[in-house]
Short mmCIF file of C-alpha atoms in Angstrom, two decimals:
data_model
loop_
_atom_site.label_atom_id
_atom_site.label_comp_id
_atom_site.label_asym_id
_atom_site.label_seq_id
_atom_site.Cartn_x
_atom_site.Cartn_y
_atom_site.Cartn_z
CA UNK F 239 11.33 -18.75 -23.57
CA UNK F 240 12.17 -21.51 -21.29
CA UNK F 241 14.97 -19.44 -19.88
CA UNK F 242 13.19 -16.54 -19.63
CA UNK F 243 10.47 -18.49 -17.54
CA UNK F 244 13.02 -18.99 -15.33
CA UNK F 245 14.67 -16.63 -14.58
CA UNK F 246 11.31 -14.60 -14.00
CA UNK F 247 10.12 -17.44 -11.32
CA UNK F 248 13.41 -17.04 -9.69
CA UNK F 249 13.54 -13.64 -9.20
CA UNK F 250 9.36 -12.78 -9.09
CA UNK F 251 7.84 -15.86 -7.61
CA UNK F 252 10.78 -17.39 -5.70
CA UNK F 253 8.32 -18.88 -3.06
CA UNK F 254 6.53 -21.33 -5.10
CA UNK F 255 9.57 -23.74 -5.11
CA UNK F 256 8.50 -26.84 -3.51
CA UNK F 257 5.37 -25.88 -3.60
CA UNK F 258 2.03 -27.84 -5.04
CA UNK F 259 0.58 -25.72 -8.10
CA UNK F 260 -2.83 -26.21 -9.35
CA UNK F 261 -2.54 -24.81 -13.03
CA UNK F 262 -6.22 -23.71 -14.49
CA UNK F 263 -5.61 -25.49 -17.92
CA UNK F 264 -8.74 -24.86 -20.78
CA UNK F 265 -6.71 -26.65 -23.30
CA UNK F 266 -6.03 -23.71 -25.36
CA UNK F 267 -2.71 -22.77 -26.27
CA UNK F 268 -1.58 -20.13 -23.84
CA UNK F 269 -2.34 -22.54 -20.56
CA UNK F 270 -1.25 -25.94 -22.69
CA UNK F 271 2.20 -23.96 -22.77
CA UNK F 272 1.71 -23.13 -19.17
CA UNK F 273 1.66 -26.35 -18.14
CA UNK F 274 4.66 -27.80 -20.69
CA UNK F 275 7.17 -24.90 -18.91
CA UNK F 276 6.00 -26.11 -15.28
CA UNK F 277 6.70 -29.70 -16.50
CA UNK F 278 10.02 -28.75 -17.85
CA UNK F 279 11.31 -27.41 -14.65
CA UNK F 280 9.73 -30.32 -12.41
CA UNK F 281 7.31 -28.15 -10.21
CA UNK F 282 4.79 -29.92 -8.38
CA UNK F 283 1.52 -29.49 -10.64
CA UNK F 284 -1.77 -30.53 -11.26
CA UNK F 285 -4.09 -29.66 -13.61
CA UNK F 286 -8.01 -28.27 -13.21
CA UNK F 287 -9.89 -27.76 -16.62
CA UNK F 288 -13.50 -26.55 -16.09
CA UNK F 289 -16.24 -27.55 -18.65
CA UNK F 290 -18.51 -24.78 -18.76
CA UNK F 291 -20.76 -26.21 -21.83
CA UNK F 292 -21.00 -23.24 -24.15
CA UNK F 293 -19.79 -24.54 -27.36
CA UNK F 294 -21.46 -28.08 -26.99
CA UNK F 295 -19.68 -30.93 -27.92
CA UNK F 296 -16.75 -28.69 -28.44
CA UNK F 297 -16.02 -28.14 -24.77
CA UNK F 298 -16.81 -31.66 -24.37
CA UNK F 299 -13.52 -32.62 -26.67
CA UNK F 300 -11.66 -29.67 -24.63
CA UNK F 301 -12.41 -32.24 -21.34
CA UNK F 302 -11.22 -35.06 -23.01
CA UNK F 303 -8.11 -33.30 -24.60
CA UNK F 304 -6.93 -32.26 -21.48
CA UNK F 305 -7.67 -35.51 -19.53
CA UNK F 306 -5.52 -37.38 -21.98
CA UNK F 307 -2.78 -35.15 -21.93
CA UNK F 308 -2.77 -35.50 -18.07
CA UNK F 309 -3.04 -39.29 -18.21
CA UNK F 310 -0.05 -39.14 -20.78
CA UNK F 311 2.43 -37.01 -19.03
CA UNK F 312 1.28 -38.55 -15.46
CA UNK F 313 -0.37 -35.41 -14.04
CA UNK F 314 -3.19 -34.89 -11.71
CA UNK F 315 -6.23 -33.97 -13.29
CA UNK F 316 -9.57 -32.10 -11.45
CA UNK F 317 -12.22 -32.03 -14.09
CA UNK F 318 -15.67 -30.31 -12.96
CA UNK F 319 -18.87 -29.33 -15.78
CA UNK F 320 -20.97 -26.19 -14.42
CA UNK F 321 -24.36 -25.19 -16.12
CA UNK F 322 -23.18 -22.06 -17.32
CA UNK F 323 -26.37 -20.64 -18.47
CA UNK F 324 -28.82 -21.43 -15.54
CA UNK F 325 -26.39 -20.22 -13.48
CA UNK F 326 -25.80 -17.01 -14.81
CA UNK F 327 -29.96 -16.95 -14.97
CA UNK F 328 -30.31 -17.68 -11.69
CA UNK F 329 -27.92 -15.12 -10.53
CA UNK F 330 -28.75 -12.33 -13.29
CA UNK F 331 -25.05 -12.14 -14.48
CA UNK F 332 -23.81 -12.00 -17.79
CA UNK F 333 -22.10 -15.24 -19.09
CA UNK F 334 -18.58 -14.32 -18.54
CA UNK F 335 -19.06 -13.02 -15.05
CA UNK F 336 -21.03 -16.71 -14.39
CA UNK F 337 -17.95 -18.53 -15.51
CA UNK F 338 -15.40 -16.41 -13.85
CA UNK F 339 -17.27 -17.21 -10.56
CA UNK F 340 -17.65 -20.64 -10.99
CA UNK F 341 -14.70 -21.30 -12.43
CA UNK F 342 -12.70 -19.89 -8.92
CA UNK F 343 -15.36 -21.16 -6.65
CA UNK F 344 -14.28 -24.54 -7.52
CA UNK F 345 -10.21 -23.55 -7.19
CA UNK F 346 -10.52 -22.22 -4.01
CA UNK F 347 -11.76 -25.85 -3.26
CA UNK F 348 -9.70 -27.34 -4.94
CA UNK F 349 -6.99 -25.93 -2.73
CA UNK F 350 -8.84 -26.67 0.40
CA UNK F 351 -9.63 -30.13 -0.52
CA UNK F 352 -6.60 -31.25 -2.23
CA UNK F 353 -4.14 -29.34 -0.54
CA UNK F 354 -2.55 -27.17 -2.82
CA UNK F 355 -0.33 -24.21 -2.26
CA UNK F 356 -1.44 -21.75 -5.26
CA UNK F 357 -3.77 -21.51 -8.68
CA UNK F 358 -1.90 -20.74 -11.66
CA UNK F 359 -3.24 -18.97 -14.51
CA UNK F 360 -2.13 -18.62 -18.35
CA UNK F 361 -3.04 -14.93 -18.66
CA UNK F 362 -0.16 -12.70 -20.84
CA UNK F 363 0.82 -9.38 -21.85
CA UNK F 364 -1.71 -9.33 -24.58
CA UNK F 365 -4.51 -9.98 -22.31
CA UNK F 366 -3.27 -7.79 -20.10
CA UNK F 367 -3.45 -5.06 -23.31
CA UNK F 368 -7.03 -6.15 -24.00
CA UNK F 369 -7.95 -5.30 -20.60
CA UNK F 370 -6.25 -2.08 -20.01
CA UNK F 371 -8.69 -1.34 -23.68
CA UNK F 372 -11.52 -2.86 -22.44
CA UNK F 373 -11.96 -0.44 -19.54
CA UNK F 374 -10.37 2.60 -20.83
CA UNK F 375 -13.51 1.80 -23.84
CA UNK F 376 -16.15 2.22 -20.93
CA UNK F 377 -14.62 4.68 -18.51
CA UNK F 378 -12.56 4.06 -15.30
CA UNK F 379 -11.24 5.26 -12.73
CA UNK F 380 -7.19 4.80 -12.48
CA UNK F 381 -7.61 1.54 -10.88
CA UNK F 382 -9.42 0.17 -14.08
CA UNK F 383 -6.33 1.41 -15.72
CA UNK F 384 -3.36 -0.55 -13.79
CA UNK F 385 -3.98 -4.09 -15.20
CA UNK F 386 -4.22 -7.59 -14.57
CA UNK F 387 -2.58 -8.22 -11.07
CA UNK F 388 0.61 -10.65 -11.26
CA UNK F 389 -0.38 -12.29 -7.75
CA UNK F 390 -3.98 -11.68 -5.65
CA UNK F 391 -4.27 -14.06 -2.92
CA UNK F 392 -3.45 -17.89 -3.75
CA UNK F 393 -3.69 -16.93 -7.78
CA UNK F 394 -0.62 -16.79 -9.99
CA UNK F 395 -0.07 -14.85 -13.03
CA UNK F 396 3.21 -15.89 -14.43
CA UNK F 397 2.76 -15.17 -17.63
CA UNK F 398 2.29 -11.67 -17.80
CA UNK F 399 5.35 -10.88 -18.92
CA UNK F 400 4.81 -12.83 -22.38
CA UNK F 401 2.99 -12.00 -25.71
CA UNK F 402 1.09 -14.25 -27.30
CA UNK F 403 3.56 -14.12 -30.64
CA UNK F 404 5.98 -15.79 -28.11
CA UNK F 405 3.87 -18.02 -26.79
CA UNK F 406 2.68 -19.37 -30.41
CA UNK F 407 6.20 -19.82 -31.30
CA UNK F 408 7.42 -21.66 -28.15
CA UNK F 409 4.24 -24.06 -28.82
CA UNK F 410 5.25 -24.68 -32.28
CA UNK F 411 9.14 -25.17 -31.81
CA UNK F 412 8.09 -27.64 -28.96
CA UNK F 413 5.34 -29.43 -31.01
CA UNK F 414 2.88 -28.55 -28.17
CA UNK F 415 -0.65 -29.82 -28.95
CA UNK F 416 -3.53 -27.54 -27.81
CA UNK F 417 -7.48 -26.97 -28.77
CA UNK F 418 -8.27 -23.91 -30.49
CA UNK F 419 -11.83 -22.36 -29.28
CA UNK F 420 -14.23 -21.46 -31.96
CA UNK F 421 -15.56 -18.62 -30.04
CA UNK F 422 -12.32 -16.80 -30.53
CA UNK F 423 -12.84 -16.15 -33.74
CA UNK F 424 -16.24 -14.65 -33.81
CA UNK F 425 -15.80 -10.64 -33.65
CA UNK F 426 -18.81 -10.88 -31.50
CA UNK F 427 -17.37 -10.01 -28.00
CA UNK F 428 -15.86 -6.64 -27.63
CA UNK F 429 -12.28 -8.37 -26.26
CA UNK F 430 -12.38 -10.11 -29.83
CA UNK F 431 -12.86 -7.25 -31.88
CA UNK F 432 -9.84 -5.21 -29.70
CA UNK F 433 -8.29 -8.10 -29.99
CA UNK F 434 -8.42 -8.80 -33.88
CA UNK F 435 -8.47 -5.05 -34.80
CA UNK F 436 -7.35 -2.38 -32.47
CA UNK F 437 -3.87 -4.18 -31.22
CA UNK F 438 -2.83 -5.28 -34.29
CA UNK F 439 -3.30 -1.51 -35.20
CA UNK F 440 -1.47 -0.38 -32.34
CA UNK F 441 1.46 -2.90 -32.55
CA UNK F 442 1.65 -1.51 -36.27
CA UNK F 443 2.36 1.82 -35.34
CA UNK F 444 4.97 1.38 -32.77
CA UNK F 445 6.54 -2.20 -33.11
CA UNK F 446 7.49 -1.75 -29.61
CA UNK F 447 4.15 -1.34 -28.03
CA UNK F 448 4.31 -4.10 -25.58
CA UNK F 449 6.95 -3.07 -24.25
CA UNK F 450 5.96 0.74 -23.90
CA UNK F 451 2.61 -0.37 -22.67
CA UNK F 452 4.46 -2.61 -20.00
CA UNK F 453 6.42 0.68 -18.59
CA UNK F 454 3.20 2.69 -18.51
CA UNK F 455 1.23 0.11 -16.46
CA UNK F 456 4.20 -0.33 -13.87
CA UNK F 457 4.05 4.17 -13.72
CA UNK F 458 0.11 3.83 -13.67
CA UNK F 459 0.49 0.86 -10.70
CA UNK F 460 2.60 2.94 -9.20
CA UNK F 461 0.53 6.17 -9.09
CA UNK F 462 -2.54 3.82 -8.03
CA UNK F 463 -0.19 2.99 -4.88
CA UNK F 464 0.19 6.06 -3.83
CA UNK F 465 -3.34 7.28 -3.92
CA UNK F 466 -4.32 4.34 -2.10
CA UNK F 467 -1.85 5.37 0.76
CA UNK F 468 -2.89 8.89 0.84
CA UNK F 469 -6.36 8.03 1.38
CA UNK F 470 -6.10 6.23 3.74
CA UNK F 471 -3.83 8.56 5.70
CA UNK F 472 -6.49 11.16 4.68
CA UNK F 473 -9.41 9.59 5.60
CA UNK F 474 -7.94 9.64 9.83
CA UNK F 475 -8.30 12.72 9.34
CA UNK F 476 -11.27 13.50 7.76
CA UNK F 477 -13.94 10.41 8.55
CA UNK F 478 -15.12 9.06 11.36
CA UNK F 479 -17.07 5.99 12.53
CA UNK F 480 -19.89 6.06 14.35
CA UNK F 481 -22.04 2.72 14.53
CA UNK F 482 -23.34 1.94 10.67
CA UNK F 483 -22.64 5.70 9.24
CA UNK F 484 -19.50 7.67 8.11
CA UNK F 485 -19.22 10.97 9.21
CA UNK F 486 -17.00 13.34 6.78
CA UNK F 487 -16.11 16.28 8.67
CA UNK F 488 -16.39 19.21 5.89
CA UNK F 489 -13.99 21.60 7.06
CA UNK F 490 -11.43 19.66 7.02
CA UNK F 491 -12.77 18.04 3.90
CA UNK F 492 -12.50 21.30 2.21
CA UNK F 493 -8.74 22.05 3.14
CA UNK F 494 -7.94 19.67 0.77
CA UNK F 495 -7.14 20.78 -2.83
CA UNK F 496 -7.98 17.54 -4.16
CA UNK F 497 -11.17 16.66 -1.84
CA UNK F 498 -13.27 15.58 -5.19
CA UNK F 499 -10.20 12.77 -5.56
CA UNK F 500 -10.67 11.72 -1.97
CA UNK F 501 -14.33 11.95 -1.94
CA UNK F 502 -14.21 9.91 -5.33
CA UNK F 503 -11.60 7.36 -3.70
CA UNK F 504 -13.30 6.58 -0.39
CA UNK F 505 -17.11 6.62 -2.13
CA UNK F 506 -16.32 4.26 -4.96
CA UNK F 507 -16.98 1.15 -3.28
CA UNK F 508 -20.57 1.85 -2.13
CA UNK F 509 -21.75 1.98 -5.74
CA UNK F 510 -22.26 5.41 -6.31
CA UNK F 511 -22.46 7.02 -9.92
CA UNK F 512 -24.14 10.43 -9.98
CA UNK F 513 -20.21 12.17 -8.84
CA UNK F 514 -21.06 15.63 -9.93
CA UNK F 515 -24.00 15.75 -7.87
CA UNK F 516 -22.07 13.84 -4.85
CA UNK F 517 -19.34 16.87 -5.11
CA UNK F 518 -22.00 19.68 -5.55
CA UNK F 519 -23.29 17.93 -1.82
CA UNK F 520 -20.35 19.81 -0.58
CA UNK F 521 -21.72 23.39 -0.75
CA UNK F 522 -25.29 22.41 -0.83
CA UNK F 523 -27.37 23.27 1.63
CA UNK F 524 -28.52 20.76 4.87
CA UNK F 525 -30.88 18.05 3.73
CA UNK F 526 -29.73 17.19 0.43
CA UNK F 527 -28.47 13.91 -0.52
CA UNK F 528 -27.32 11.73 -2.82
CA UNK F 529 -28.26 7.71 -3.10
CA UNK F 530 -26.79 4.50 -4.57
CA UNK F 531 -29.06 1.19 -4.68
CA UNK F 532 -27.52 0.49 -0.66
CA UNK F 533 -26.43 3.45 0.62
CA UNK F 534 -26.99 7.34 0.72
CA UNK F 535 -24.67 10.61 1.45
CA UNK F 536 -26.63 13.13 3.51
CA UNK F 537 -25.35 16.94 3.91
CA UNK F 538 -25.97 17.62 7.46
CA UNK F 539 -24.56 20.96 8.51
CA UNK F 540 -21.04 20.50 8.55
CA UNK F 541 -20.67 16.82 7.71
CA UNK F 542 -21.70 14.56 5.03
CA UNK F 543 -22.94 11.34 6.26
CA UNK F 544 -22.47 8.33 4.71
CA UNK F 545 -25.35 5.47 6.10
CA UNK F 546 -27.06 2.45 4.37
CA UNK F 547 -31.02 2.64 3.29
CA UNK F 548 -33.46 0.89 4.32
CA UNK F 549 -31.94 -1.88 6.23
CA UNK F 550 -33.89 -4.29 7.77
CA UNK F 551 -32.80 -6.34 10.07
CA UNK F 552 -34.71 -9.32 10.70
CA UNK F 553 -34.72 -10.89 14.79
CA UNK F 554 -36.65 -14.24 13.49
CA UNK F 555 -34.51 -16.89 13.73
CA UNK F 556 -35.79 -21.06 12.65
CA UNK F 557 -34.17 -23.89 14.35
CA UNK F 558 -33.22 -26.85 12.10
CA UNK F 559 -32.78 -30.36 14.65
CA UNK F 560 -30.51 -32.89 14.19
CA UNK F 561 -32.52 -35.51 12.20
CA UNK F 562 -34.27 -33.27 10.12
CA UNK F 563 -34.00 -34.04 6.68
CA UNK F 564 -35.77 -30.30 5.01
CA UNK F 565 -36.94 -26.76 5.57
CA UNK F 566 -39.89 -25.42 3.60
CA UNK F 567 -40.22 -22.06 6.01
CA UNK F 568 -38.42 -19.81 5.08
CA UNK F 569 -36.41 -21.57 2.42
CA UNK F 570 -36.56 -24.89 0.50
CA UNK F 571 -33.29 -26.66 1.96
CA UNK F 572 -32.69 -30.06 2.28
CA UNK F 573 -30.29 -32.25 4.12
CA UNK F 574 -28.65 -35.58 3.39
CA UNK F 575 -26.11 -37.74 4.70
CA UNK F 576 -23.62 -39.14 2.07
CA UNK F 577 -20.90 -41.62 1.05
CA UNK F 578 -19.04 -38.99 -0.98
CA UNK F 579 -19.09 -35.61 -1.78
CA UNK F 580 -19.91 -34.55 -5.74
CA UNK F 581 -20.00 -31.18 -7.82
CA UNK F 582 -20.24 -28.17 -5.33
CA UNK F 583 -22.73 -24.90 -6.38
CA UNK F 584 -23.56 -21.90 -5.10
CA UNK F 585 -27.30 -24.38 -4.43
CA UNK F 586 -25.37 -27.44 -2.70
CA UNK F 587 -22.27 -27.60 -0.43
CA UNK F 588 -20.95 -30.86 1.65
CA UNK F 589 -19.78 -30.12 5.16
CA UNK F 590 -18.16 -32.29 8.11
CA UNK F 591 -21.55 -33.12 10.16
CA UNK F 592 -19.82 -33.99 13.21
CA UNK F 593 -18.04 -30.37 13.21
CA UNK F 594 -21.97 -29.22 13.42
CA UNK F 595 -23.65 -27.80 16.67
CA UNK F 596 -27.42 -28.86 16.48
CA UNK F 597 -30.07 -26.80 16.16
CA UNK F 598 -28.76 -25.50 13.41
CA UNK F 599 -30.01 -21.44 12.71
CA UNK F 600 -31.15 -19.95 9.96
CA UNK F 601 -30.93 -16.10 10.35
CA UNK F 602 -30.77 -13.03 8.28
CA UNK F 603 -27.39 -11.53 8.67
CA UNK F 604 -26.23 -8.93 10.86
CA UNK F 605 -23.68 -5.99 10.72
CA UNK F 606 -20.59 -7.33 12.07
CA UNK F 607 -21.18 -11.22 11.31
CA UNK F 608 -18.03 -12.87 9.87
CA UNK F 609 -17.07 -16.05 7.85
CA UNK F 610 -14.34 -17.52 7.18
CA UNK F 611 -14.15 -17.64 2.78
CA UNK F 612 -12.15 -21.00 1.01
CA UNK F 613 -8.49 -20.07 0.26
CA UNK F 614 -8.02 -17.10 2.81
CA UNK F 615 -5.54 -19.23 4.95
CA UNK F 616 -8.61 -19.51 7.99
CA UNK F 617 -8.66 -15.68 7.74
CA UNK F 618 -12.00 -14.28 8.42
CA UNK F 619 -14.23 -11.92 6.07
CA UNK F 620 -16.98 -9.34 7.03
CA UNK F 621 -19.96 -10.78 5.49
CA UNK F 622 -20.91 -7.48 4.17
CA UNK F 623 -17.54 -6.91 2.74
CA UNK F 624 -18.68 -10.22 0.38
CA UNK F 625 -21.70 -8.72 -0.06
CA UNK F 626 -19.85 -5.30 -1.75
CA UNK F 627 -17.66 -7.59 -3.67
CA UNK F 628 -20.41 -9.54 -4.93
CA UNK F 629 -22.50 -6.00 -5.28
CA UNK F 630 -25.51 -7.13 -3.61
CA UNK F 631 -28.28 -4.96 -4.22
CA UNK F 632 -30.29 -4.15 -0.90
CA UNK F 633 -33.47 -6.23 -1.66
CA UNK F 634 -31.11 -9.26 -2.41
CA UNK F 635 -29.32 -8.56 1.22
CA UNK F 636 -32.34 -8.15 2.89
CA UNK F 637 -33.27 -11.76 1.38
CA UNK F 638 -30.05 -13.44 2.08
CA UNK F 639 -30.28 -16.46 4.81
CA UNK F 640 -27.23 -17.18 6.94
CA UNK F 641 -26.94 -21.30 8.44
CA UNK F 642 -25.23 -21.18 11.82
CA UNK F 643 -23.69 -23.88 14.27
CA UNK F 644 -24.00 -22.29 17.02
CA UNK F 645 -22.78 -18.33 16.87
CA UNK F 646 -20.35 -19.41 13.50
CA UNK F 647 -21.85 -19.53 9.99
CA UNK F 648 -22.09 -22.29 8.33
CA UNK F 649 -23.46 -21.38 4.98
CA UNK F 650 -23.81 -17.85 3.21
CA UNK F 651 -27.05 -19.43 1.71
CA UNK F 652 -26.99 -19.60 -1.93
CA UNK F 653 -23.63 -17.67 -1.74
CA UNK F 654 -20.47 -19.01 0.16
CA UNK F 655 -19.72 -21.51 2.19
CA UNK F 656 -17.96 -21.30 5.16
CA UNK F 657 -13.99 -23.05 5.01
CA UNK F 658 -14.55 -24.27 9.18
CA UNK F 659 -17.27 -26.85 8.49
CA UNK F 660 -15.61 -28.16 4.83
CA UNK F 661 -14.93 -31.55 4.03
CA UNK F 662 -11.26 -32.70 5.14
CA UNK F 663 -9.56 -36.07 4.48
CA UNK F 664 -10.68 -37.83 7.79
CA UNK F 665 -14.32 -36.76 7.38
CA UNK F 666 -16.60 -39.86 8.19
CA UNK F 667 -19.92 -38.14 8.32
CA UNK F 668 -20.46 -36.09 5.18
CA UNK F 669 -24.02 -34.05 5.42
CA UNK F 670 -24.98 -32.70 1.62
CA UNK F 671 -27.16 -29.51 1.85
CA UNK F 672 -29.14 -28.01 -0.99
CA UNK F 673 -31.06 -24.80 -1.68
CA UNK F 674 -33.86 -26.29 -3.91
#
C-alpha cells in the first residue's frame, strides 16, 4: 500500500511536494493510516483533530489519543472542541451538516493562521460507494451521482483510490493504533445501514465491484463535464442579464431538443423543486409562474424571467466608533481588545484592529457586495453566491447584518468572516467581536 501511495501522489498530486499538509485526523483508522503513509514518506504535516462532543467522554479519549500520538511521533497538533448541538440549534441544521461546517470553518483557519499549503482528508473508495448510494436512495440529479471530488480548493482526497479492506490490513501489518467510534456501529444512520448491509451485498455479487464502480464514476464525471460545458455555451445563447433578473429568450429556448436538461441545469441552483410545472411554464400562457423560497420564474410573452421575491433592501446604516465597546440596536455585538485570540464561531471572530477604518458600519447587504472567504488565496466571493451555498432562505437574507471598514466587509455577521482583517503573526492589537 505504501507503494501504491506513492506512486498515486507522484503522478495525481505531484504539487504537494514540499509543501505543508494539514491532515484532518479523528483518530479512527482510515485518517490514523493517513497520517502513518505521510510520515513514511517525510511530507511536511500537521495534524487537526476536532472534538465535536457527541459521544461524551468518548470523543474526549479521541482528543487525547490523537494528542499523544502527535507528541510521540513529534507532529504538530491543532486541537479545537465545538458545541455541536447548540450549534446545529442555532442554525436549524441537522447534526452532520453542523459538524461538516464547523469542522472546515476551523481548517480554512487553520491554513490562514498557520500557514499551510492544503487540508488532507482520509476519505476512500468505500465512502465514496456510500455516497454515490446515499444520493441515488433520495434522488439526484447526475451531479449527485459523480462522487466525492479528489481535490476542491485547498482540500485533498488522497485516498480515494483505497478500500477500506486495504486500509484495515495496512493498519494491522504496521501495528497502527487507532480509536474505533461507537457510533459506527449503530445501524441508526442511513450511511451505516448501506454501509453494513447493502455493500457487503453488492461486493458479494460481483467481487470486483470497486473496481467497476470506480470506472462508472470516472464515465459519470465525465458526462457531468460535458453538460456543464454545454450549458454554459448554451446559456450565451439563450439568457440574458438584465440588472437582478434572467431573461430566457423562448424561441431560442425551444430550438433545443433537450431545453428541459438546460432549463433543469441552469435553474438548479436557485432552489427550485416543482420541475414539471417549471417545464409546463414553457407553453403556458403570460402570467404564470413558478416560485422557490428566493426566487420566481415568470412567463412573460416570449421569455421566462428569472428574478428574486420580495427583496428588501434596507438604506439604514449604524455607525459603531472607535472606543465603543457594544451594539444593542440592531444587534447584540460586543467588542473587546485581547492578549490572544481563542476558539473562533460563526458568534465570535478576532480581527487585526489596526487594519480597521473607524466608524465601523453595520448594513444589510447589497447585490453586488463582495468578501473575501478564508482559504480562497485573497480571491473574492459574491456575498450572495455564499448565501446560495449556504441556502439562505429569504427571511434569513433579509436579516443578515454585514460589518464594514470603510466600503470592505469585515464580518458576514453570524456567518463568515472576512480573510483581509484576520489575525496574522505580527498582529499587536487583536479586537474580539461577538454576536451575543
Amino acid at each position: 500500500m505504501l507503494q501504491k501511495f506513492q506512486n498515486h501522489l507522484l503522478h495525481n498530486f505531484q504539487f504537494l511536494n514540499g509543501k505543508k499538509l494539514l491532515l484532518a485526523t479523528s483518530g479512527g483508522i482510515d485518517s490514523m493510516v493517513m497520517v502513518h503513509l505521510f510520515q513514511q514518506l517525510e511530507y511536511k504535516i500537521g495534524i487537526a483533530h476536532c472534538n465535536f462532543q457527541l459521544r461524551g467522554m468518548e470523543s474526549f479519549g479521541d482528543q487525547d489519543f490523537v494528542q499523544e500520538y502527535a507528541l510521540a511521533n513529534d507532529i504538530q497538533v491543532f486541537v479545537t472542541q465545538f458545541d455541536t448541538k447548540a450549534f446545529a440549534e442555532d442554525y436549524k441544521l441537522s447534526t452532520q451538516v453542523a459538524a461538516r461546517e464547523l469542522r472546515y470553518n476551523w481548517f480554512y483557519e487553520l491554513l490562514e493562521t498557520e500557514k499551510f499549503d492544503y487540508i488532507l482528508t482520509a476519505h476512500h473508495a468505500d465512502d465514496n460507494i456510500e455516497t454515490f448510494l446515499i444520493n441515488l436512495t433520495r434522488g439526484t440529479g447526475l451531479e449527485g451521482l459523480t462522487g466525492i471530488p479528489e481535490q476542491n480548493e485547498n482540500v485533498i482526497r488522497p485516498f480515494l483510490l483505497f478500500s477500506r479492506q486495504e486500509i484495515e490490513a495496512y493498519a494491522k501489518e504496521n501495528r497502527i493504533q487507532w480509536r474505533e467510534d461507537s457510533s459506527n456501529v449503530s445501524d441508526k444512520y442511513l450511511r451505516n445501514k448501506i454501509r453494513h448491509h447493502l455493500v457487503p451485498m453488492l461486493k458479494e455479487l460481483n467481487p470486483n465491484f470497486l473496481s467497476s464502480f470506480h470506472k462508472t464514476e470516472t464515465y459519470l464525471q465525465e458526462a457531468q463535464a460535458m453538460v456543464e460545458d454545454a450549458a454554459i455555451i448554451v446559456y450565451q445563447q439563450v439568457a440574458k442579464q438584465e440588472e437582478e433578473n434572467i431573461h430566457f429568450d423562448l424561441n431560442q429556448l425551444m430550438k433545443l431538443p433537450n431545453y428541459k436538461s438546460y432549463l433543469y441545469q441552469w435553474l438548479k441552483e436557485f432552489g427550485f423543486s416543482a420541475w414539471d410545472d417549471i417545464y409546463d411554464l414553457v407553453e403556458s400562457q403570460s402570467g404564470k409562474q413558478v416560485f422557490s423560497l428566493e426566487f420566481r420564474l415568470l412567463k412573460d410573452r416570449d421569455s421566462l424571467i428569472l428574478s428574486p421575491i420580495n427583496f428588501v433592501n434596507e438604506k439604514k446604516e449604524y455607525l459603531i466608533e472607535e472606543n465603543q465597546e457594544e451594539v444593542n440596536i440592531p444587534l447584540n455585538l460586543s467588542f473587546c481588545k485581547v492578549a490572544d485570540i481563542s476558539i473562533v464561531s460563526n458568534k465570535t471572530i478576532f480581527v487585526d484592529a489596526n487594519k480597521l477604518q473607524f466608524p465601523l458600519i453595520l448594513r444589510h447587504w447589497s447585490e453586488g457586495d463582495f468578501f473575501q472567504p478564508f482559504g480562497m488565496g485573497g480571491k473574492s466571493k459574491k456575498v450572495s453566491k455564499l448565501f446560495k451555498d449556504e441556502k439562505l432562505s429569504l427571511i434569513d437574507k433579509e436579516n443578515t447584518w454585514l460589518l464594514c471598514s470603510k466600503d470592505e466587509i469585515v464580518w458576514i455577521v453570524g456567518i463568515r468572516q472576512d480573510n483581509r482583517f484576520r489575525i496574522e503573526n505580527e498582529t499587536q492589537n487583536i479586537l474580539k467581536i461577538e454576536l451575543e
